[in-house]
Short mmCIF file of C-alpha atoms in Angstrom, two decimals:
data_model
loop_
_atom_site.label_atom_id
_atom_site.label_comp_id
_atom_site.label_asym_id
_atom_site.label_seq_id
_atom_site.Cartn_x
_atom_site.Cartn_y
_atom_site.Cartn_z
CA MET B 1 -56.92 7.06 -0.01
CA GLU B 2 -56.24 4.23 -2.46
CA GLN B 3 -54.13 1.46 -1.00
CA PRO B 4 -50.90 0.53 -2.82
CA LYS B 5 -51.12 -2.37 -5.20
CA ILE B 6 -49.32 -5.46 -3.91
CA PHE B 7 -48.87 -8.63 -6.02
CA PRO B 8 -49.21 -11.52 -3.53
CA GLY B 9 -48.43 -14.23 -6.08
CA ARG B 10 -45.38 -12.60 -7.63
CA ILE B 11 -42.14 -11.24 -6.24
CA ARG B 12 -41.92 -7.48 -6.43
CA LEU B 13 -38.77 -6.72 -8.38
CA GLY B 14 -36.62 -3.72 -9.11
CA MET B 15 -33.66 -3.25 -11.43
CA VAL B 16 -30.55 -1.08 -11.42
CA GLY B 17 -28.89 -0.69 -14.81
CA GLY B 18 -30.08 -2.56 -17.88
CA GLY B 19 -31.81 0.36 -19.66
CA GLU B 20 -31.95 1.16 -23.35
CA GLY B 21 -29.15 -0.39 -25.37
CA ALA B 22 -28.14 -2.84 -22.64
CA PHE B 23 -28.14 -6.48 -23.76
CA ILE B 24 -28.00 -8.20 -20.39
CA GLY B 25 -30.76 -6.11 -18.79
CA ALA B 26 -33.27 -7.37 -21.36
CA VAL B 27 -32.07 -10.94 -20.83
CA HIS B 28 -32.72 -10.69 -17.06
CA ARG B 29 -36.21 -9.21 -17.64
CA HIS B 30 -37.12 -11.99 -20.10
CA ALA B 31 -35.78 -14.62 -17.70
CA ALA B 32 -37.67 -13.22 -14.72
CA ARG B 33 -40.94 -13.20 -16.68
CA LEU B 34 -40.60 -16.68 -18.20
CA ASP B 35 -42.29 -18.55 -15.35
CA ASP B 36 -44.39 -15.55 -14.22
CA ARG B 37 -42.80 -15.46 -10.78
CA TYR B 38 -41.85 -11.75 -10.72
CA GLU B 39 -43.36 -8.30 -11.32
CA LEU B 40 -40.90 -5.62 -12.38
CA LEU B 41 -42.11 -2.44 -10.63
CA ALA B 42 -39.22 -0.05 -10.12
CA GLY B 43 -35.85 0.84 -11.54
CA ALA B 44 -32.88 3.14 -11.83
CA LEU B 45 -32.08 1.90 -15.30
CA SER B 46 -29.27 4.17 -16.40
CA SER B 47 -26.57 6.50 -15.07
CA SER B 48 -28.28 9.13 -17.22
CA ALA B 49 -31.49 10.39 -15.57
CA GLU B 50 -33.03 11.07 -18.97
CA ALA B 51 -32.22 7.62 -20.30
CA ALA B 52 -33.43 6.06 -17.05
CA ARG B 53 -36.80 7.76 -17.43
CA ARG B 54 -37.17 6.80 -21.08
CA SER B 55 -36.25 3.22 -20.29
CA GLY B 56 -38.67 2.95 -17.39
CA LEU B 57 -41.58 4.40 -19.33
CA ALA B 58 -40.84 2.07 -22.28
CA LEU B 59 -41.14 -0.84 -19.83
CA GLY B 60 -44.48 0.40 -18.48
CA MET B 61 -43.27 1.42 -15.05
CA ASP B 62 -45.19 3.87 -12.92
CA SER B 63 -43.39 7.21 -13.33
CA SER B 64 -43.19 7.58 -9.54
CA ARG B 65 -41.04 4.44 -9.38
CA ILE B 66 -38.57 5.41 -12.10
CA TYR B 67 -35.55 6.72 -10.23
CA ASP B 68 -32.64 8.89 -11.32
CA ASP B 69 -30.18 7.12 -9.08
CA TYR B 70 -29.86 3.85 -7.08
CA ARG B 71 -29.10 5.91 -3.92
CA GLN B 72 -32.54 7.47 -4.29
CA MET B 73 -34.24 4.19 -5.16
CA ALA B 74 -33.09 1.98 -2.27
CA PRO B 75 -34.54 3.96 0.67
CA ALA B 76 -37.61 5.02 -1.32
CA GLU B 77 -38.55 1.41 -2.10
CA ALA B 78 -37.75 0.25 1.38
CA SER B 79 -40.20 2.75 2.82
CA ARG B 80 -43.15 1.68 0.62
CA ALA B 81 -45.77 -0.82 1.72
CA ASP B 82 -45.56 -2.30 -1.78
CA GLY B 83 -41.82 -1.81 -2.10
CA ILE B 84 -39.64 -4.21 -4.03
CA GLU B 85 -38.55 -7.45 -2.35
CA ALA B 86 -35.48 -7.91 -4.48
CA VAL B 87 -33.32 -5.83 -6.79
CA VAL B 88 -31.51 -7.02 -9.92
CA ILE B 89 -28.10 -5.40 -10.50
CA VAL B 90 -27.01 -5.34 -14.13
CA THR B 91 -24.63 -2.36 -14.15
CA PRO B 92 -20.98 -2.43 -15.26
CA ASN B 93 -18.96 -4.45 -12.76
CA HIS B 94 -17.39 -1.58 -10.83
CA MET B 95 -20.88 -0.45 -9.68
CA HIS B 96 -22.00 -3.85 -8.32
CA ALA B 97 -20.56 -3.34 -4.83
CA PRO B 98 -21.93 0.14 -4.05
CA VAL B 99 -25.34 -0.66 -5.50
CA ALA B 100 -25.61 -4.00 -3.66
CA ARG B 101 -24.53 -2.42 -0.42
CA ALA B 102 -27.17 0.31 -0.68
CA PHE B 103 -29.95 -2.21 -1.13
CA LEU B 104 -28.70 -4.63 1.51
CA GLU B 105 -28.54 -1.77 4.01
CA ALA B 106 -32.13 -0.90 3.04
CA GLY B 107 -33.22 -4.50 3.80
CA ILE B 108 -33.77 -5.58 0.18
CA ASN B 109 -32.64 -8.91 -1.27
CA VAL B 110 -30.12 -8.80 -4.08
CA ILE B 111 -29.78 -10.63 -7.45
CA CYS B 112 -26.47 -9.57 -8.98
CA ASP B 113 -24.76 -10.24 -12.29
CA LYS B 114 -21.27 -11.72 -12.23
CA PRO B 115 -18.51 -11.10 -11.24
CA VAL B 116 -20.15 -9.94 -8.06
CA THR B 117 -17.53 -7.21 -7.45
CA THR B 118 -14.15 -6.07 -8.80
CA SER B 119 -12.33 -6.90 -5.56
CA SER B 120 -12.49 -9.76 -3.08
CA ASP B 121 -12.52 -7.30 -0.17
CA ASP B 122 -15.75 -5.81 -1.52
CA ALA B 123 -17.20 -9.27 -2.15
CA ARG B 124 -16.49 -10.39 1.40
CA MET B 125 -17.95 -7.13 2.73
CA LEU B 126 -21.20 -7.89 0.86
CA GLN B 127 -21.25 -11.44 2.14
CA VAL B 128 -20.93 -10.29 5.74
CA LEU B 129 -23.60 -7.61 5.23
CA ALA B 130 -26.06 -10.06 3.64
CA GLU B 131 -25.52 -12.55 6.46
CA GLU B 132 -25.92 -9.89 9.15
CA ARG B 133 -29.14 -8.65 7.61
CA GLY B 134 -30.45 -12.15 6.91
CA LEU B 135 -30.93 -11.33 3.22
CA LEU B 136 -30.76 -13.46 0.08
CA PHE B 137 -27.88 -12.64 -2.29
CA ALA B 138 -27.98 -14.50 -5.59
CA VAL B 139 -25.30 -14.34 -8.31
CA THR B 140 -26.51 -15.06 -11.83
CA HIS B 141 -24.16 -17.73 -13.08
CA ASN B 142 -26.99 -18.78 -15.34
CA TYR B 143 -25.25 -21.74 -17.03
CA SER B 144 -25.62 -23.66 -13.78
CA ALA B 145 -29.35 -23.97 -14.43
CA TYR B 146 -29.17 -25.84 -17.75
CA PRO B 147 -30.90 -29.22 -17.23
CA LEU B 148 -27.95 -31.31 -18.39
CA VAL B 149 -25.55 -29.28 -16.23
CA ARG B 150 -27.76 -30.13 -13.25
CA HIS B 151 -27.82 -33.78 -14.46
CA ALA B 152 -24.01 -33.78 -14.65
CA GLN B 153 -23.71 -32.36 -11.13
CA GLN B 154 -25.87 -35.16 -9.74
CA MET B 155 -23.86 -37.76 -11.63
CA VAL B 156 -20.63 -36.50 -9.99
CA ARG B 157 -22.26 -36.34 -6.55
CA GLU B 158 -23.49 -39.92 -6.86
CA GLY B 159 -20.04 -41.14 -7.82
CA ALA B 160 -20.81 -42.18 -11.41
CA LEU B 161 -17.45 -40.81 -12.62
CA GLY B 162 -15.43 -42.23 -9.77
CA LYS B 163 -12.56 -40.12 -8.49
CA ILE B 164 -12.23 -36.96 -10.60
CA ARG B 165 -8.90 -36.77 -12.40
CA VAL B 166 -9.10 -34.11 -15.11
CA VAL B 167 -11.26 -31.04 -15.66
CA GLN B 168 -11.07 -29.08 -18.95
CA VAL B 169 -13.28 -26.07 -19.49
CA GLN B 170 -13.27 -23.29 -22.08
CA TYR B 171 -15.31 -20.24 -23.04
CA ALA B 172 -14.27 -18.89 -26.43
CA GLN B 173 -15.70 -15.92 -28.29
CA ASP B 174 -14.52 -13.74 -31.15
CA TRP B 175 -16.56 -10.58 -30.72
CA LEU B 176 -13.53 -8.57 -29.42
CA ALA B 177 -11.10 -9.78 -32.04
CA ALA B 178 -11.19 -6.24 -33.46
CA PRO B 179 -10.78 -3.07 -31.32
CA LEU B 180 -14.49 -2.27 -31.04
CA GLU B 181 -13.86 -0.13 -27.97
CA GLN B 182 -12.05 2.36 -30.17
CA ASP B 183 -15.15 2.82 -32.32
CA GLY B 184 -17.59 3.80 -29.56
CA HIS B 185 -19.08 0.34 -29.05
CA LYS B 186 -20.84 0.74 -25.64
CA GLN B 187 -20.54 -2.85 -24.43
CA ALA B 188 -16.94 -3.23 -25.58
CA ALA B 189 -15.95 0.12 -24.04
CA TRP B 190 -16.73 -0.68 -20.43
CA ARG B 191 -15.71 -4.35 -20.70
CA THR B 192 -12.23 -3.38 -21.85
CA ASP B 193 -11.82 -0.60 -19.28
CA PRO B 194 -9.86 -2.00 -16.29
CA ALA B 195 -11.44 0.57 -13.95
CA LYS B 196 -14.97 -0.61 -14.80
CA SER B 197 -14.63 -4.34 -15.50
CA GLY B 198 -12.02 -5.47 -12.99
CA GLY B 199 -10.83 -8.08 -15.49
CA GLY B 200 -11.12 -8.64 -19.24
CA ALA B 201 -11.73 -12.12 -20.60
CA ILE B 202 -11.01 -13.63 -17.19
CA GLY B 203 -13.73 -11.59 -15.47
CA ASP B 204 -16.32 -11.46 -18.26
CA ILE B 205 -16.37 -15.09 -19.46
CA GLY B 206 -13.56 -16.81 -17.55
CA SER B 207 -15.63 -16.44 -14.40
CA HIS B 208 -18.45 -18.37 -16.12
CA ALA B 209 -16.06 -21.15 -17.10
CA TRP B 210 -14.66 -21.30 -13.57
CA HIS B 211 -18.12 -21.53 -12.04
CA LEU B 212 -19.32 -24.21 -14.43
CA ALA B 213 -16.42 -26.46 -13.37
CA ASP B 214 -16.87 -25.51 -9.71
CA PHE B 215 -20.62 -26.20 -9.81
CA ILE B 216 -20.48 -29.59 -11.50
CA THR B 217 -17.44 -31.08 -9.80
CA GLY B 218 -17.84 -29.60 -6.29
CA LEU B 219 -14.02 -29.75 -6.00
CA ARG B 220 -12.11 -27.12 -4.08
CA LEU B 221 -9.62 -25.31 -6.29
CA GLU B 222 -6.30 -25.08 -4.46
CA SER B 223 -4.05 -23.11 -6.84
CA VAL B 224 -3.66 -21.71 -10.35
CA ALA B 225 -0.87 -20.92 -12.80
CA ALA B 226 -2.01 -18.48 -15.43
CA GLN B 227 -1.10 -16.33 -18.40
CA LEU B 228 -3.21 -13.30 -19.37
CA SER B 229 -2.71 -11.85 -22.86
CA SER B 230 -3.90 -8.72 -24.66
CA PHE B 231 -3.65 -9.61 -28.32
CA VAL B 232 -5.44 -6.57 -29.78
CA PRO B 233 -2.97 -3.69 -30.06
CA GLY B 234 -3.71 -0.86 -27.63
CA ARG B 235 -6.11 -2.86 -25.51
CA ALA B 236 -5.60 -2.11 -21.80
CA ILE B 237 -6.93 -5.39 -20.49
CA ASP B 238 -6.68 -9.12 -21.16
CA ASP B 239 -8.62 -10.60 -24.04
CA ASP B 240 -7.29 -14.16 -23.66
CA VAL B 241 -6.46 -16.24 -20.58
CA GLN B 242 -4.99 -19.71 -20.15
CA VAL B 243 -4.96 -21.27 -16.68
CA MET B 244 -3.68 -24.54 -15.20
CA LEU B 245 -5.73 -25.74 -12.24
CA ARG B 246 -4.82 -27.83 -9.19
CA TYR B 247 -7.73 -29.22 -7.18
CA GLU B 248 -7.88 -30.64 -3.67
CA GLY B 249 -7.60 -34.42 -3.86
CA GLY B 250 -5.25 -34.47 -6.84
CA ALA B 251 -7.45 -33.56 -9.79
CA ARG B 252 -5.84 -31.35 -12.42
CA GLY B 253 -7.42 -28.98 -14.92
CA LEU B 254 -7.15 -26.46 -17.72
CA LEU B 255 -9.24 -23.35 -18.31
CA TRP B 256 -9.14 -21.27 -21.52
CA ALA B 257 -11.18 -18.12 -21.97
CA SER B 258 -10.81 -15.93 -25.02
CA GLN B 259 -12.69 -13.09 -26.68
CA VAL B 260 -10.40 -13.01 -29.72
CA ALA B 261 -10.90 -16.62 -30.85
CA VAL B 262 -11.94 -16.04 -34.46
CA GLY B 263 -14.65 -18.51 -35.50
CA CYS B 264 -16.02 -18.96 -31.99
CA THR B 265 -19.29 -17.41 -30.89
CA ASN B 266 -20.20 -18.65 -27.42
CA GLU B 267 -18.26 -21.88 -27.08
CA LEU B 268 -18.62 -22.74 -23.43
CA ARG B 269 -17.54 -26.35 -23.12
CA ILE B 270 -16.57 -28.71 -20.32
CA ARG B 271 -15.03 -32.17 -20.10
CA ILE B 272 -14.69 -33.99 -16.77
CA VAL B 273 -12.80 -37.27 -16.58
CA GLY B 274 -12.86 -39.59 -13.58
CA SER B 275 -11.56 -43.05 -12.76
CA ALA B 276 -14.86 -44.63 -13.76
CA GLY B 277 -15.98 -42.48 -16.69
CA GLY B 278 -16.16 -39.13 -18.34
CA ILE B 279 -18.73 -36.53 -19.45
CA GLU B 280 -18.75 -33.70 -22.01
CA TRP B 281 -21.21 -30.82 -22.42
CA ALA B 282 -21.29 -27.79 -24.74
CA GLN B 283 -23.50 -24.75 -24.27
CA GLU B 284 -24.12 -24.41 -28.00
CA GLN B 285 -25.57 -27.97 -28.00
CA PRO B 286 -27.13 -27.78 -24.56
CA ASN B 287 -29.68 -30.54 -24.95
CA GLU B 288 -27.08 -33.31 -25.17
CA LEU B 289 -24.58 -34.69 -22.65
CA LYS B 290 -21.93 -37.25 -23.66
CA TRP B 291 -21.40 -39.93 -21.03
CA THR B 292 -18.79 -42.66 -21.31
CA ALA B 293 -18.51 -45.30 -18.58
CA LEU B 294 -15.13 -47.01 -18.43
CA GLY B 295 -15.04 -49.88 -20.97
CA GLU B 296 -18.41 -49.03 -22.48
CA PRO B 297 -19.55 -47.17 -25.62
CA THR B 298 -20.24 -43.45 -25.41
CA ARG B 299 -23.89 -42.64 -24.77
CA ILE B 300 -25.79 -39.42 -25.53
CA ILE B 301 -28.13 -38.36 -22.76
CA THR B 302 -30.74 -35.99 -24.19
CA ARG B 303 -32.70 -33.38 -22.26
CA GLY B 304 -36.18 -34.57 -21.39
CA SER B 305 -35.42 -38.24 -22.00
CA ALA B 306 -35.99 -41.13 -19.61
CA ALA B 307 -32.21 -41.19 -19.00
CA MET B 308 -32.29 -37.78 -17.28
CA ASN B 309 -32.05 -37.80 -13.50
CA ALA B 310 -34.17 -35.83 -11.04
CA ALA B 311 -31.80 -32.88 -10.84
CA GLY B 312 -31.87 -32.42 -14.60
CA ALA B 313 -35.60 -32.90 -14.85
CA ARG B 314 -36.13 -30.16 -12.25
CA THR B 315 -35.09 -27.33 -14.62
CA SER B 316 -36.41 -28.96 -17.82
CA ARG B 317 -39.65 -27.44 -19.11
CA VAL B 318 -40.79 -29.12 -22.34
CA PRO B 319 -40.81 -32.68 -23.74
CA ALA B 320 -37.71 -34.17 -25.38
CA GLY B 321 -37.06 -32.98 -28.92
CA HIS B 322 -38.13 -29.38 -28.21
CA PRO B 323 -34.80 -27.50 -27.73
CA GLU B 324 -34.24 -25.42 -24.62
CA GLY B 325 -31.49 -22.83 -24.57
CA TYR B 326 -29.98 -19.73 -23.01
CA ILE B 327 -33.14 -17.84 -22.00
CA ASP B 328 -34.75 -21.04 -20.72
CA ALA B 329 -31.77 -21.74 -18.45
CA PHE B 330 -31.73 -18.14 -17.26
CA GLY B 331 -35.43 -18.39 -16.54
CA ALA B 332 -34.91 -21.62 -14.62
CA LEU B 333 -32.33 -19.89 -12.45
CA TYR B 334 -34.76 -17.07 -11.72
CA SER B 335 -37.41 -19.63 -10.75
CA GLU B 336 -34.97 -21.35 -8.37
CA ILE B 337 -34.26 -17.97 -6.75
CA ALA B 338 -38.01 -17.28 -6.60
CA CYS B 339 -38.56 -20.47 -4.57
CA HIS B 340 -36.25 -19.11 -1.89
CA LEU B 341 -37.65 -15.59 -1.99
CA LEU B 342 -41.20 -16.88 -1.60
CA ALA B 343 -40.07 -19.17 1.24
CA ARG B 344 -38.72 -16.11 3.02
CA ARG B 345 -42.01 -14.34 2.50
CA ASP B 346 -44.44 -17.02 3.62
CA GLY B 347 -42.39 -19.66 5.34
CA SER B 348 -42.82 -22.23 2.59
CA ASP B 349 -40.27 -24.93 1.76
CA PRO B 350 -37.97 -24.06 -1.20
CA GLY B 351 -37.34 -27.77 -1.71
CA ALA B 352 -34.39 -28.69 -3.92
CA ALA B 353 -34.13 -25.22 -5.50
CA GLN B 354 -30.53 -24.09 -5.70
CA PHE B 355 -28.72 -21.06 -7.08
CA PRO B 356 -25.23 -19.50 -6.89
CA THR B 357 -24.96 -17.36 -3.72
CA ILE B 358 -22.71 -14.59 -2.53
CA ALA B 359 -20.35 -17.32 -1.28
CA ASP B 360 -19.92 -18.41 -4.91
CA GLY B 361 -19.47 -14.77 -5.83
CA VAL B 362 -16.66 -14.36 -3.29
CA ARG B 363 -14.87 -17.46 -4.56
CA GLY B 364 -15.27 -16.27 -8.13
CA VAL B 365 -13.56 -12.95 -7.44
CA GLU B 366 -10.82 -14.70 -5.44
CA PHE B 367 -10.23 -16.93 -8.49
CA ILE B 368 -9.99 -13.89 -10.80
CA GLU B 369 -7.50 -12.20 -8.46
CA ALA B 370 -5.37 -15.33 -8.18
CA VAL B 371 -5.24 -15.66 -11.97
CA GLN B 372 -4.21 -12.02 -12.29
CA ALA B 373 -1.54 -12.40 -9.58
CA SER B 374 -0.15 -15.53 -11.26
CA SER B 375 0.09 -13.83 -14.63
CA LEU B 376 1.89 -10.83 -13.08
CA ALA B 377 4.30 -13.31 -11.47
CA GLY B 378 5.18 -14.91 -14.78
CA GLY B 379 2.81 -17.84 -14.43
CA ALA B 380 3.80 -18.81 -10.89
CA TRP B 381 1.47 -21.07 -8.93
CA ILE B 382 -0.77 -18.96 -6.73
CA LYS B 383 -2.90 -20.42 -3.93
CA ILE B 384 -6.60 -19.68 -3.75
CA PRO B 385 -7.57 -18.19 -0.35
#
C-alpha cells in the first residue's frame, strides 16, 4: 500500500471558508505561499457542499481531502498520518468560534482571521482550550508585520519617543457608503448582518486600528468612550465609529473607523506622540515612516534603508526602492507563524518571530464590546476588562 505523502519542509495546511468569490481566502493563500513555508492540502471551503467541491478542485486539492463541512474535516484530518498541522479560518465572524473549537479539540493548530470571535466569552473559551491542548492559535492582524510597523514598535520599546502622550489611529474606507447589502453584494451582506459580523465598522476595520496602536505602543488600554453611527438608511449595524481612549500611565488617544468615508479607500494611519518625539505611518504609503525627535527636523525612514532597525529588517524582503505592500506584509506574518509551527514540530528555535496570539484576539473582542457598551450608554466611559 502506498504511504501517504508528507511534506517535511513545509507545514501541512488546511482552510475553512475562503472558497470561490471570497476575497480574504485568496489573500491568505497567496500570503501562505509567498515564502514557500506551507502546503495547502485540505479544505471545507464553503457552507455549500457543491461550492466547496468546486473550490477545492480549482485549487488542485485531492478530492478525498475536499470536505463538505468543517465538522467532518477536523476529525478526518486529525486521524491521517499526513493530516494538516494547522487550519486557516476565513469564514464570516460568527463561525470562527465553532470552527476553531472543533480543530483545537482535534489537536490541530489554528490561524484565524480577526475578530477572533463575536463574543469575549467565546474568545476566552478558545484561549483556555488552546492553552490546555498546548496548541498555537494565531490571529491574522496582518498590519503588524509591515517592516516599518515593526521598526516603530522597536523605537517605542527602546524609549526613542520618551513617555507616550498621544495616540491617534484611523481606518477609513468608503466601500459601504451606499447600501450594497441591499443589492445582493456577498461581502457587504454578511459584514452588515449583526448576527454574522458581531460588529460593523468597529469589528471589521476598527479592530485592525485598535491592534495597530496596541502592537506599536504596548500600552494597556484602560477605558473607552465611544459613539457608533449607522449613516446609511436601513443599515442594521454601525458603519462609523469614533472612540476616545485612556491608557494606563496617562496617555490619551483617538480612534476613528469608518466605511462610509467617501474618498477613502484603505486609509489606515497612526500617529504616536511622546515626550521626546513622534512618529507617523500610513498603510497606503507603507515604505515610509515619519520620525521627529524633539527640537529636530522631521526625518523619513524608508524601508530597506540603513536607518531601519533589526525589527524592521526582519520582515523586509527586497532592497530599498522596491515597494513592499499588503500581500508582502501578510506573507511576512505567515512566515513568522511558520517559525513557531516548525519549532513545535522539530524543536527548533523560532528566534525573534512574533505574531498576534489568541491573547490579542481576546483583548480585541473585549475592546469591541467595550466600545459597543459605551455607545449604548450615550458615550459613557467604559473600563476594559
